[in-house]
């Protein structure tokens, strides 16, 4: 199936392929003793639906920083084809500060202003320590957010909105910073507080500082049923989901908020390394 952004697609077919990524990732983690947790909306799906949230077309997991670093060091030996791990550590053009487990036999272009091809994926966020002091939490997160925003601007096409004044700042970011330098800067902030000694944890996902957890909430990996398989999630799911989604997390949101991604380009039949960005955009 090969689709562009404006087309609808069968979300269940996409979920099936993502689920295969997750099965391969789980098997690798169990074989090599890596800790991970279902995370964010995927953790909610496991508790509320024992499956994907019906309109959700991605999966999120998170790994304690020590396990994440082991994954980065060894995935090439451990991950069976066609699955792979892609991250700033393995691809100089990669624009995100976290990893993805991808199916390299497929092709995805998430948005046209990021000239980057990948496969159908599961997001893998490193979990890092976070300061306990509330004012220091805010200072640290605001600094990280600044560098993360610059990384976003550096990864994006500066001329997304044409060549007028709105392009000047993104263009300047491209002239001043390299993607590799910004990745190093963002990583420094993410790893500033040691995971093992921290009382609070964060995965620097889309929920930001609103999703900072006492370490005991995440706890030890605990198995949850997801599509008939058992994957690991957080130990104290009620507290975790309440922090993330509010106390009514078991209630379905209004229909207008049940929104899925719409990838700019999606091809479930051909490897992304054989695709051409120019052909896709034209």
PDB file of C-alpha atoms in Angstrom:
ATOM      1  CA  UNK A   1       0.000   0.000   0.000  1.00  0.00           C
ATOM      2  CA  UNK A   2       1.457   3.357  -1.070  1.00  0.00           C
ATOM      3  CA  UNK A   3      -0.371   6.497   0.032  1.00  0.00           C
ATOM      4  CA  UNK A   4       0.083  10.224   0.278  1.00  0.00           C
ATOM      5  CA  UNK A   5      -1.008  12.501   3.084  1.00  0.00           C
ATOM      6  CA  UNK A   6      -4.358  13.499   1.655  1.00  0.00           C
ATOM      7  CA  UNK A   7      -5.504   9.894   1.319  1.00  0.00           C
ATOM      8  CA  UNK A   8      -7.098   7.818   4.017  1.00  0.00           C
ATOM      9  CA  UNK A   9      -5.627   4.424   4.795  1.00  0.00           C
ATOM     10  CA  UNK A  10      -6.663   1.337   6.677  1.00  0.00           C
ATOM     11  CA  UNK A  11      -5.305   2.026  10.145  1.00  0.00           C
ATOM     12  CA  UNK A  12      -5.647  -1.615  11.184  1.00  0.00           C
ATOM     13  CA  UNK A  13      -3.178  -2.669   8.497  1.00  0.00           C
ATOM     14  CA  UNK A  14      -0.698  -0.093   9.746  1.00  0.00           C
ATOM     15  CA  UNK A  15      -1.236  -1.183  13.355  1.00  0.00           C
ATOM     16  CA  UNK A  16      -0.544  -4.779  12.329  1.00  0.00           C
ATOM     17  CA  UNK A  17       2.848  -3.789  10.911  1.00  0.00           C
ATOM     18  CA  UNK A  18       3.738  -1.663  13.941  1.00  0.00           C
ATOM     19  CA  UNK A  19       2.746  -4.560  16.195  1.00  0.00           C
ATOM     20  CA  UNK A  20       5.255  -6.785  14.367  1.00  0.00           C
ATOM     21  CA  UNK A  21       7.976  -4.239  15.170  1.00  0.00           C
ATOM     22  CA  UNK A  22       6.958  -4.374  18.822  1.00  0.00           C
ATOM     23  CA  UNK A  23       7.008  -8.170  18.937  1.00  0.00           C
ATOM     24  CA  UNK A  24      10.557  -8.198  17.520  1.00  0.00           C
ATOM     25  CA  UNK A  25      11.663  -5.487  19.947  1.00  0.00           C
ATOM     26  CA  UNK A  26      10.165  -7.292  22.953  1.00  0.00           C
ATOM     27  CA  UNK A  27      11.835 -10.565  21.972  1.00  0.00           C
ATOM     28  CA  UNK A  28      15.215  -8.856  21.656  1.00  0.00           C
ATOM     29  CA  UNK A  29      14.836  -7.112  25.032  1.00  0.00           C
ATOM     30  CA  UNK A  30      13.902 -10.355  26.787  1.00  0.00           C
ATOM     31  CA  UNK A  31      16.802 -12.217  25.202  1.00  0.00           C
ATOM     32  CA  UNK A  32      19.355  -9.605  26.284  1.00  0.00           C
ATOM     33  CA  UNK A  33      17.920  -8.429  29.588  1.00  0.00           C
ATOM     34  CA  UNK A  34      16.920  -4.924  28.511  1.00  0.00           C
ATOM     35  CA  UNK A  35      14.247  -3.114  30.514  1.00  0.00           C
ATOM     36  CA  UNK A  36      11.531  -1.217  28.688  1.00  0.00           C
ATOM     37  CA  UNK A  37       8.035   0.117  29.391  1.00  0.00           C
ATOM     38  CA  UNK A  38       4.989   0.703  27.240  1.00  0.00           C
ATOM     39  CA  UNK A  39       4.657   4.466  27.358  1.00  0.00           C
ATOM     40  CA  UNK A  40       2.213   7.355  26.893  1.00  0.00           C
ATOM     41  CA  UNK A  41      -0.795   6.453  24.715  1.00  0.00           C
ATOM     42  CA  UNK A  42       0.476   2.905  24.238  1.00  0.00           C
ATOM     43  CA  UNK A  43       0.373   2.342  27.996  1.00  0.00           C
ATOM     44  CA  UNK A  44      -3.146   3.771  28.022  1.00  0.00           C
ATOM     45  CA  UNK A  45      -4.116   1.438  25.173  1.00  0.00           C
ATOM     46  CA  UNK A  46      -2.788  -1.560  27.087  1.00  0.00           C
ATOM     47  CA  UNK A  47      -4.869  -0.711  30.179  1.00  0.00           C
ATOM     48  CA  UNK A  48      -8.038   0.617  28.553  1.00  0.00           C
ATOM     49  CA  UNK A  49      -8.251  -1.497  25.379  1.00  0.00           C
ATOM     50  CA  UNK A  50      -5.658  -4.252  25.808  1.00  0.00           C
ATOM     51  CA  UNK A  51      -4.720  -3.142  22.291  1.00  0.00           C
ATOM     52  CA  UNK A  52      -3.996   0.022  20.362  1.00  0.00           C
ATOM     53  CA  UNK A  53      -6.213   2.978  21.090  1.00  0.00           C
ATOM     54  CA  UNK A  54      -8.470   2.423  18.039  1.00  0.00           C
ATOM     55  CA  UNK A  55      -7.444   5.629  16.254  1.00  0.00           C
ATOM     56  CA  UNK A  56      -3.776   5.497  17.296  1.00  0.00           C
ATOM     57  CA  UNK A  57      -1.278   4.717  14.572  1.00  0.00           C
ATOM     58  CA  UNK A  58       1.964   4.574  16.504  1.00  0.00           C
ATOM     59  CA  UNK A  59       3.469   2.831  19.524  1.00  0.00           C
ATOM     60  CA  UNK A  60       5.663   4.374  22.205  1.00  0.00           C
ATOM     61  CA  UNK A  61       8.040   2.618  24.554  1.00  0.00           C
ATOM     62  CA  UNK A  62      10.608   4.038  26.959  1.00  0.00           C
ATOM     63  CA  UNK A  63      13.824   2.587  28.345  1.00  0.00           C
ATOM     64  CA  UNK A  64      15.894   3.521  31.392  1.00  0.00           C
ATOM     65  CA  UNK A  65      18.954   5.363  30.123  1.00  0.00           C
ATOM     66  CA  UNK A  66      21.410   2.519  30.970  1.00  0.00           C
ATOM     67  CA  UNK A  67      19.322   0.050  28.937  1.00  0.00           C
ATOM     68  CA  UNK A  68      18.855   2.560  26.117  1.00  0.00           C
ATOM     69  CA  UNK A  69      22.630   2.983  25.860  1.00  0.00           C
ATOM     70  CA  UNK A  70      23.103  -0.808  25.704  1.00  0.00           C
ATOM     71  CA  UNK A  71      20.531  -0.905  22.897  1.00  0.00           C
ATOM     72  CA  UNK A  72      22.437   1.765  20.971  1.00  0.00           C
ATOM     73  CA  UNK A  73      25.688  -0.178  21.393  1.00  0.00           C
ATOM     74  CA  UNK A  74      24.415  -3.614  20.380  1.00  0.00           C
ATOM     75  CA  UNK A  75      21.275  -3.402  18.252  1.00  0.00           C
ATOM     76  CA  UNK A  76      23.118  -4.317  15.047  1.00  0.00           C
ATOM     77  CA  UNK A  77      24.051  -7.692  16.537  1.00  0.00           C
ATOM     78  CA  UNK A  78      20.758  -8.240  18.321  1.00  0.00           C
ATOM     79  CA  UNK A  79      17.981  -6.980  16.021  1.00  0.00           C
ATOM     80  CA  UNK A  80      16.902  -9.345  13.202  1.00  0.00           C
ATOM     81  CA  UNK A  81      16.242  -8.018   9.680  1.00  0.00           C
ATOM     82  CA  UNK A  82      14.211  -6.284   8.410  1.00  0.00           C
ATOM     83  CA  UNK A  83      14.005  -4.510  11.773  1.00  0.00           C
ATOM     84  CA  UNK A  84      16.581  -1.943  12.811  1.00  0.00           C
ATOM     85  CA  UNK A  85      17.145   0.811  15.341  1.00  0.00           C
ATOM     86  CA  UNK A  86      17.632   4.296  13.994  1.00  0.00           C
ATOM     87  CA  UNK A  87      18.809   7.153  16.204  1.00  0.00           C
ATOM     88  CA  UNK A  88      21.174  10.157  16.191  1.00  0.00           C
ATOM     89  CA  UNK A  89      23.933   7.750  17.187  1.00  0.00           C
ATOM     90  CA  UNK A  90      23.468   5.685  14.019  1.00  0.00           C
ATOM     91  CA  UNK A  91      22.337   8.189  11.341  1.00  0.00           C
ATOM     92  CA  UNK A  92      23.820  11.681  11.029  1.00  0.00           C
ATOM     93  CA  UNK A  93      20.724  12.947   9.197  1.00  0.00           C
ATOM     94  CA  UNK A  94      18.238  11.711  11.795  1.00  0.00           C
ATOM     95  CA  UNK A  95      16.326  14.728  13.188  1.00  0.00           C
ATOM     96  CA  UNK A  96      14.883  13.442  16.496  1.00  0.00           C
ATOM     97  CA  UNK A  97      16.466  13.135  19.974  1.00  0.00           C
ATOM     98  CA  UNK A  98      15.182   9.593  20.556  1.00  0.00           C
ATOM     99  CA  UNK A  99      15.363   6.260  18.748  1.00  0.00           C
ATOM    100  CA  UNK A 100      12.930   4.285  16.624  1.00  0.00           C
ATOM    101  CA  UNK A 101      12.623   0.580  15.950  1.00  0.00           C
ATOM    102  CA  UNK A 102      11.833   0.478  12.248  1.00  0.00           C
ATOM    103  CA  UNK A 103      10.772  -2.004   9.616  1.00  0.00           C
ATOM    104  CA  UNK A 104      13.321  -1.278   6.899  1.00  0.00           C
ATOM    105  CA  UNK A 105      11.184  -3.060   4.292  1.00  0.00           C
ATOM    106  CA  UNK A 106       8.674  -0.169   4.384  1.00  0.00           C
ATOM    107  CA  UNK A 107       8.827   3.575   3.703  1.00  0.00           C
ATOM    108  CA  UNK A 108       7.464   6.512   5.671  1.00  0.00           C
ATOM    109  CA  UNK A 109       7.875  10.249   5.173  1.00  0.00           C
ATOM    110  CA  UNK A 110       6.158  11.855   8.128  1.00  0.00           C
ATOM    111  CA  UNK A 111       6.064  15.418   6.812  1.00  0.00           C
ATOM    112  CA  UNK A 112       7.413  17.084   3.666  1.00  0.00           C
ATOM    113  CA  UNK A 113       9.400  19.755   5.529  1.00  0.00           C
ATOM    114  CA  UNK A 114      11.566  17.033   7.087  1.00  0.00           C
ATOM    115  CA  UNK A 115      13.459  15.552   4.151  1.00  0.00           C
ATOM    116  CA  UNK A 116      14.010  12.250   5.906  1.00  0.00           C
ATOM    117  CA  UNK A 117      12.833   8.742   5.024  1.00  0.00           C
ATOM    118  CA  UNK A 118      12.349   5.916   7.487  1.00  0.00           C
ATOM    119  CA  UNK A 119      10.383   2.722   7.934  1.00  0.00           C
ATOM    120  CA  UNK A 120       7.205   2.055   9.899  1.00  0.00           C
ATOM    121  CA  UNK A 121       8.322   2.471  13.473  1.00  0.00           C
ATOM    122  CA  UNK A 122       7.934   2.212  17.224  1.00  0.00           C
ATOM    123  CA  UNK A 123       9.245   5.267  19.103  1.00  0.00           C
ATOM    124  CA  UNK A 124      11.832   4.456  21.793  1.00  0.00           C
ATOM    125  CA  UNK A 125      12.381   7.210  24.371  1.00  0.00           C
ATOM    126  CA  UNK A 126      15.255   7.131  26.860  1.00  0.00           C
ATOM    127  CA  UNK A 127      14.149   7.720  30.454  1.00  0.00           C
ATOM    128  CA  UNK A 128      16.462  10.074  32.309  1.00  0.00           C
ATOM    129  CA  UNK A 129      16.762  11.427  35.812  1.00  0.00           C
ATOM    130  CA  UNK A 130      15.163  14.761  36.629  1.00  0.00           C
ATOM    131  CA  UNK A 131      15.783  17.205  39.482  1.00  0.00           C
ATOM    132  CA  UNK A 132      13.587  16.978  42.585  1.00  0.00           C
ATOM    133  CA  UNK A 133      13.447  20.735  43.234  1.00  0.00           C
ATOM    134  CA  UNK A 134      10.449  22.283  41.455  1.00  0.00           C
ATOM    135  CA  UNK A 135      12.175  25.537  40.465  1.00  0.00           C
ATOM    136  CA  UNK A 136      15.177  23.619  39.145  1.00  0.00           C
ATOM    137  CA  UNK A 137      12.796  21.356  37.223  1.00  0.00           C
ATOM    138  CA  UNK A 138      11.366  24.392  35.434  1.00  0.00           C
ATOM    139  CA  UNK A 139      14.788  25.929  34.726  1.00  0.00           C
ATOM    140  CA  UNK A 140      16.232  22.697  33.424  1.00  0.00           C
ATOM    141  CA  UNK A 141      13.245  21.885  31.253  1.00  0.00           C
ATOM    142  CA  UNK A 142      13.078  25.391  29.749  1.00  0.00           C
ATOM    143  CA  UNK A 143      16.755  25.163  28.743  1.00  0.00           C
ATOM    144  CA  UNK A 144      16.284  21.715  27.264  1.00  0.00           C
ATOM    145  CA  UNK A 145      13.192  22.900  25.405  1.00  0.00           C
ATOM    146  CA  UNK A 146      15.151  25.761  23.830  1.00  0.00           C
ATOM    147  CA  UNK A 147      17.812  23.432  22.453  1.00  0.00           C
ATOM    148  CA  UNK A 148      15.174  20.917  21.386  1.00  0.00           C
ATOM    149  CA  UNK A 149      13.389  23.659  19.455  1.00  0.00           C
ATOM    150  CA  UNK A 150      16.622  24.633  17.716  1.00  0.00           C
ATOM    151  CA  UNK A 151      17.163  20.965  16.818  1.00  0.00           C
ATOM    152  CA  UNK A 152      13.651  20.867  15.363  1.00  0.00           C
ATOM    153  CA  UNK A 153      14.331  23.995  13.317  1.00  0.00           C
ATOM    154  CA  UNK A 154      17.645  22.604  12.095  1.00  0.00           C
ATOM    155  CA  UNK A 155      16.017  19.386  10.930  1.00  0.00           C
ATOM    156  CA  UNK A 156      13.224  21.185   9.101  1.00  0.00           C
ATOM    157  CA  UNK A 157      13.323  22.727   5.639  1.00  0.00           C
ATOM    158  CA  UNK A 158      13.913  26.447   6.358  1.00  0.00           C
ATOM    159  CA  UNK A 159      11.845  27.402   3.337  1.00  0.00           C
ATOM    160  CA  UNK A 160       8.702  25.544   4.398  1.00  0.00           C
ATOM    161  CA  UNK A 161       6.770  28.829   4.280  1.00  0.00           C
ATOM    162  CA  UNK A 162       8.572  30.264   1.274  1.00  0.00           C
ATOM    163  CA  UNK A 163      11.583  32.577   1.120  1.00  0.00           C
ATOM    164  CA  UNK A 164      10.051  35.512   2.989  1.00  0.00           C
ATOM    165  CA  UNK A 165      10.751  36.771   6.544  1.00  0.00           C
ATOM    166  CA  UNK A 166       9.416  33.561   8.136  1.00  0.00           C
ATOM    167  CA  UNK A 167      12.321  31.654   6.581  1.00  0.00           C
ATOM    168  CA  UNK A 168      15.041  33.934   7.945  1.00  0.00           C
ATOM    169  CA  UNK A 169      15.339  32.477  11.453  1.00  0.00           C
ATOM    170  CA  UNK A 170      15.237  28.806  10.342  1.00  0.00           C
ATOM    171  CA  UNK A 171      17.774  29.631   7.606  1.00  0.00           C
ATOM    172  CA  UNK A 172      20.042  31.266  10.197  1.00  0.00           C
ATOM    173  CA  UNK A 173      19.841  28.166  12.408  1.00  0.00           C
ATOM    174  CA  UNK A 174      21.008  26.091   9.434  1.00  0.00           C
ATOM    175  CA  UNK A 175      24.000  28.408   8.965  1.00  0.00           C
ATOM    176  CA  UNK A 176      25.043  28.571  12.633  1.00  0.00           C
ATOM    177  CA  UNK A 177      24.500  25.004  13.890  1.00  0.00           C
ATOM    178  CA  UNK A 178      25.101  21.533  12.556  1.00  0.00           C
ATOM    179  CA  UNK A 179      22.578  18.810  13.289  1.00  0.00           C
ATOM    180  CA  UNK A 180      25.281  16.776  15.043  1.00  0.00           C
ATOM    181  CA  UNK A 181      26.234  19.654  17.379  1.00  0.00           C
ATOM    182  CA  UNK A 182      22.622  20.261  18.381  1.00  0.00           C
ATOM    183  CA  UNK A 183      22.088  16.551  18.997  1.00  0.00           C
ATOM    184  CA  UNK A 184      25.072  16.569  21.354  1.00  0.00           C
ATOM    185  CA  UNK A 185      23.726  19.629  23.164  1.00  0.00           C
ATOM    186  CA  UNK A 186      20.238  18.175  23.584  1.00  0.00           C
ATOM    187  CA  UNK A 187      21.713  14.881  24.768  1.00  0.00           C
ATOM    188  CA  UNK A 188      23.824  16.684  27.383  1.00  0.00           C
ATOM    189  CA  UNK A 189      20.691  18.223  28.870  1.00  0.00           C
ATOM    190  CA  UNK A 190      18.778  14.959  28.774  1.00  0.00           C
ATOM    191  CA  UNK A 191      21.558  13.147  30.621  1.00  0.00           C
ATOM    192  CA  UNK A 192      22.388  15.875  33.133  1.00  0.00           C
ATOM    193  CA  UNK A 193      20.708  14.000  35.996  1.00  0.00           C
ATOM    194  CA  UNK A 194      21.743  10.405  36.580  1.00  0.00           C
ATOM    195  CA  UNK A 195      18.979   7.847  36.133  1.00  0.00           C
ATOM    196  CA  UNK A 196      20.059   5.475  38.899  1.00  0.00           C
ATOM    197  CA  UNK A 197      20.329   8.097  41.654  1.00  0.00           C
ATOM    198  CA  UNK A 198      17.363  10.276  40.651  1.00  0.00           C
ATOM    199  CA  UNK A 199      14.087  10.419  42.585  1.00  0.00           C
ATOM    200  CA  UNK A 200      12.187  11.717  39.548  1.00  0.00           C
ATOM    201  CA  UNK A 201      12.179  10.573  35.936  1.00  0.00           C
ATOM    202  CA  UNK A 202      11.235  12.029  32.560  1.00  0.00           C
ATOM    203  CA  UNK A 203      11.292  10.725  28.999  1.00  0.00           C
ATOM    204  CA  UNK A 204      11.239  14.146  27.271  1.00  0.00           C
ATOM    205  CA  UNK A 205       8.288  13.059  25.148  1.00  0.00           C
ATOM    206  CA  UNK A 206       5.487  15.293  23.855  1.00  0.00           C
ATOM    207  CA  UNK A 207       3.974  15.688  27.336  1.00  0.00           C
ATOM    208  CA  UNK A 208       7.084  17.479  28.550  1.00  0.00           C
ATOM    209  CA  UNK A 209       7.338  18.679  32.116  1.00  0.00           C
ATOM    210  CA  UNK A 210       3.730  17.643  32.772  1.00  0.00           C
ATOM    211  CA  UNK A 211       4.900  14.026  32.559  1.00  0.00           C
ATOM    212  CA  UNK A 212       7.595  13.997  35.232  1.00  0.00           C
ATOM    213  CA  UNK A 213       7.167  10.940  37.452  1.00  0.00           C
ATOM    214  CA  UNK A 214       8.376   9.906  40.876  1.00  0.00           C
ATOM    215  CA  UNK A 215      10.633   6.943  40.225  1.00  0.00           C
ATOM    216  CA  UNK A 216       8.411   4.578  42.197  1.00  0.00           C
ATOM    217  CA  UNK A 217       5.520   5.204  39.768  1.00  0.00           C
ATOM    218  CA  UNK A 218       7.510   3.775  36.865  1.00  0.00           C
ATOM    219  CA  UNK A 219       8.935   1.088  39.149  1.00  0.00           C
ATOM    220  CA  UNK A 220       9.928  -2.296  37.801  1.00  0.00           C
ATOM    221  CA  UNK A 221       8.629  -3.498  34.413  1.00  0.00           C
ATOM    222  CA  UNK A 222       5.285  -5.267  34.759  1.00  0.00           C
ATOM    223  CA  UNK A 223       3.601  -7.388  32.090  1.00  0.00           C
ATOM    224  CA  UNK A 224       0.376  -6.228  30.427  1.00  0.00           C
ATOM    225  CA  UNK A 225      -1.679  -7.980  27.772  1.00  0.00           C
ATOM    226  CA  UNK A 226      -1.660  -6.171  24.429  1.00  0.00           C
ATOM    227  CA  UNK A 227      -3.290  -7.890  21.453  1.00  0.00           C
ATOM    228  CA  UNK A 228      -2.935 -11.230  23.197  1.00  0.00           C
ATOM    229  CA  UNK A 229       0.819 -10.768  23.718  1.00  0.00           C
ATOM    230  CA  UNK A 230       2.506  -9.753  26.946  1.00  0.00           C
ATOM    231  CA  UNK A 231       4.597  -6.603  26.902  1.00  0.00           C
ATOM    232  CA  UNK A 232       6.186  -4.707  29.752  1.00  0.00           C
ATOM    233  CA  UNK A 233       4.671  -1.511  31.098  1.00  0.00           C
ATOM    234  CA  UNK A 234       5.029   0.679  34.169  1.00  0.00           C
ATOM    235  CA  UNK A 235       4.570  -0.885  37.580  1.00  0.00           C
ATOM    236  CA  UNK A 236       1.933   1.549  38.879  1.00  0.00           C
ATOM    237  CA  UNK A 237      -0.255   2.162  35.851  1.00  0.00           C
ATOM    238  CA  UNK A 238      -3.067   4.016  37.630  1.00  0.00           C
ATOM    239  CA  UNK A 239      -0.739   6.676  39.019  1.00  0.00           C
ATOM    240  CA  UNK A 240       1.163   6.914  35.739  1.00  0.00           C
ATOM    241  CA  UNK A 241      -1.951   7.292  33.597  1.00  0.00           C
ATOM    242  CA  UNK A 242      -3.519   9.779  36.015  1.00  0.00           C
ATOM    243  CA  UNK A 243      -0.438  12.010  35.739  1.00  0.00           C
ATOM    244  CA  UNK A 244      -0.430  11.673  31.958  1.00  0.00           C
ATOM    245  CA  UNK A 245      -4.124  11.764  31.098  1.00  0.00           C
ATOM    246  CA  UNK A 246      -6.090  12.764  34.208  1.00  0.00           C
ATOM    247  CA  UNK A 247      -8.223  10.746  36.606  1.00  0.00           C
ATOM    248  CA  UNK A 248     -10.832   9.936  33.938  1.00  0.00           C
ATOM    249  CA  UNK A 249      -8.321   8.201  31.649  1.00  0.00           C
ATOM    250  CA  UNK A 250     -10.613   5.164  31.248  1.00  0.00           C
ATOM    251  CA  UNK A 251     -13.243   7.330  29.523  1.00  0.00           C
ATOM    252  CA  UNK A 252     -13.060   7.735  25.754  1.00  0.00           C
ATOM    253  CA  UNK A 253     -12.427  11.312  24.589  1.00  0.00           C
ATOM    254  CA  UNK A 254     -14.954  13.188  22.405  1.00  0.00           C
ATOM    255  CA  UNK A 255     -15.063  12.041  18.794  1.00  0.00           C
ATOM    256  CA  UNK A 256     -13.400  15.243  17.542  1.00  0.00           C
ATOM    257  CA  UNK A 257     -10.321  14.469  19.648  1.00  0.00           C
ATOM    258  CA  UNK A 258      -9.862  10.949  18.308  1.00  0.00           C
ATOM    259  CA  UNK A 259      -7.204  12.009  15.830  1.00  0.00           C
ATOM    260  CA  UNK A 260      -4.640   9.840  14.074  1.00  0.00           C
ATOM    261  CA  UNK A 261      -1.435  10.784  12.308  1.00  0.00           C
ATOM    262  CA  UNK A 262      -1.636  11.312   8.597  1.00  0.00           C
ATOM    263  CA  UNK A 263       1.766  10.467   7.221  1.00  0.00           C
ATOM    264  CA  UNK A 264       2.727  12.505   4.182  1.00  0.00           C
ATOM    265  CA  UNK A 265       3.845   9.320   2.467  1.00  0.00           C
ATOM    266  CA  UNK A 266       3.354   5.691   3.446  1.00  0.00           C
ATOM    267  CA  UNK A 267       4.508   2.635   1.488  1.00  0.00           C
ATOM    268  CA  UNK A 268       4.129  -0.746   3.178  1.00  0.00           C
ATOM    269  CA  UNK A 269       5.676  -2.694   0.315  1.00  0.00           C
ATOM    270  CA  UNK A 270       9.045  -1.134  -0.526  1.00  0.00           C
ATOM    271  CA  UNK A 271      12.223  -0.438   1.518  1.00  0.00           C
ATOM    272  CA  UNK A 272      12.844   3.183   2.389  1.00  0.00           C
ATOM    273  CA  UNK A 273      16.464   2.962   1.263  1.00  0.00           C
ATOM    274  CA  UNK A 274      15.247   2.342  -2.283  1.00  0.00           C
ATOM    275  CA  UNK A 275      12.928   5.363  -2.264  1.00  0.00           C
ATOM    276  CA  UNK A 276      13.735   8.831  -3.569  1.00  0.00           C
ATOM    277  CA  UNK A 277      12.746  11.914  -1.576  1.00  0.00           C
ATOM    278  CA  UNK A 278      12.564  13.982  -4.759  1.00  0.00           C
ATOM    279  CA  UNK A 279      10.249  11.447  -6.417  1.00  0.00           C
ATOM    280  CA  UNK A 280       8.004  11.422  -3.336  1.00  0.00           C
ATOM    281  CA  UNK A 281       7.801  15.212  -3.142  1.00  0.00           C
ATOM    282  CA  UNK A 282       7.213  15.589  -6.854  1.00  0.00           C
TER     283      UNK A 282
END
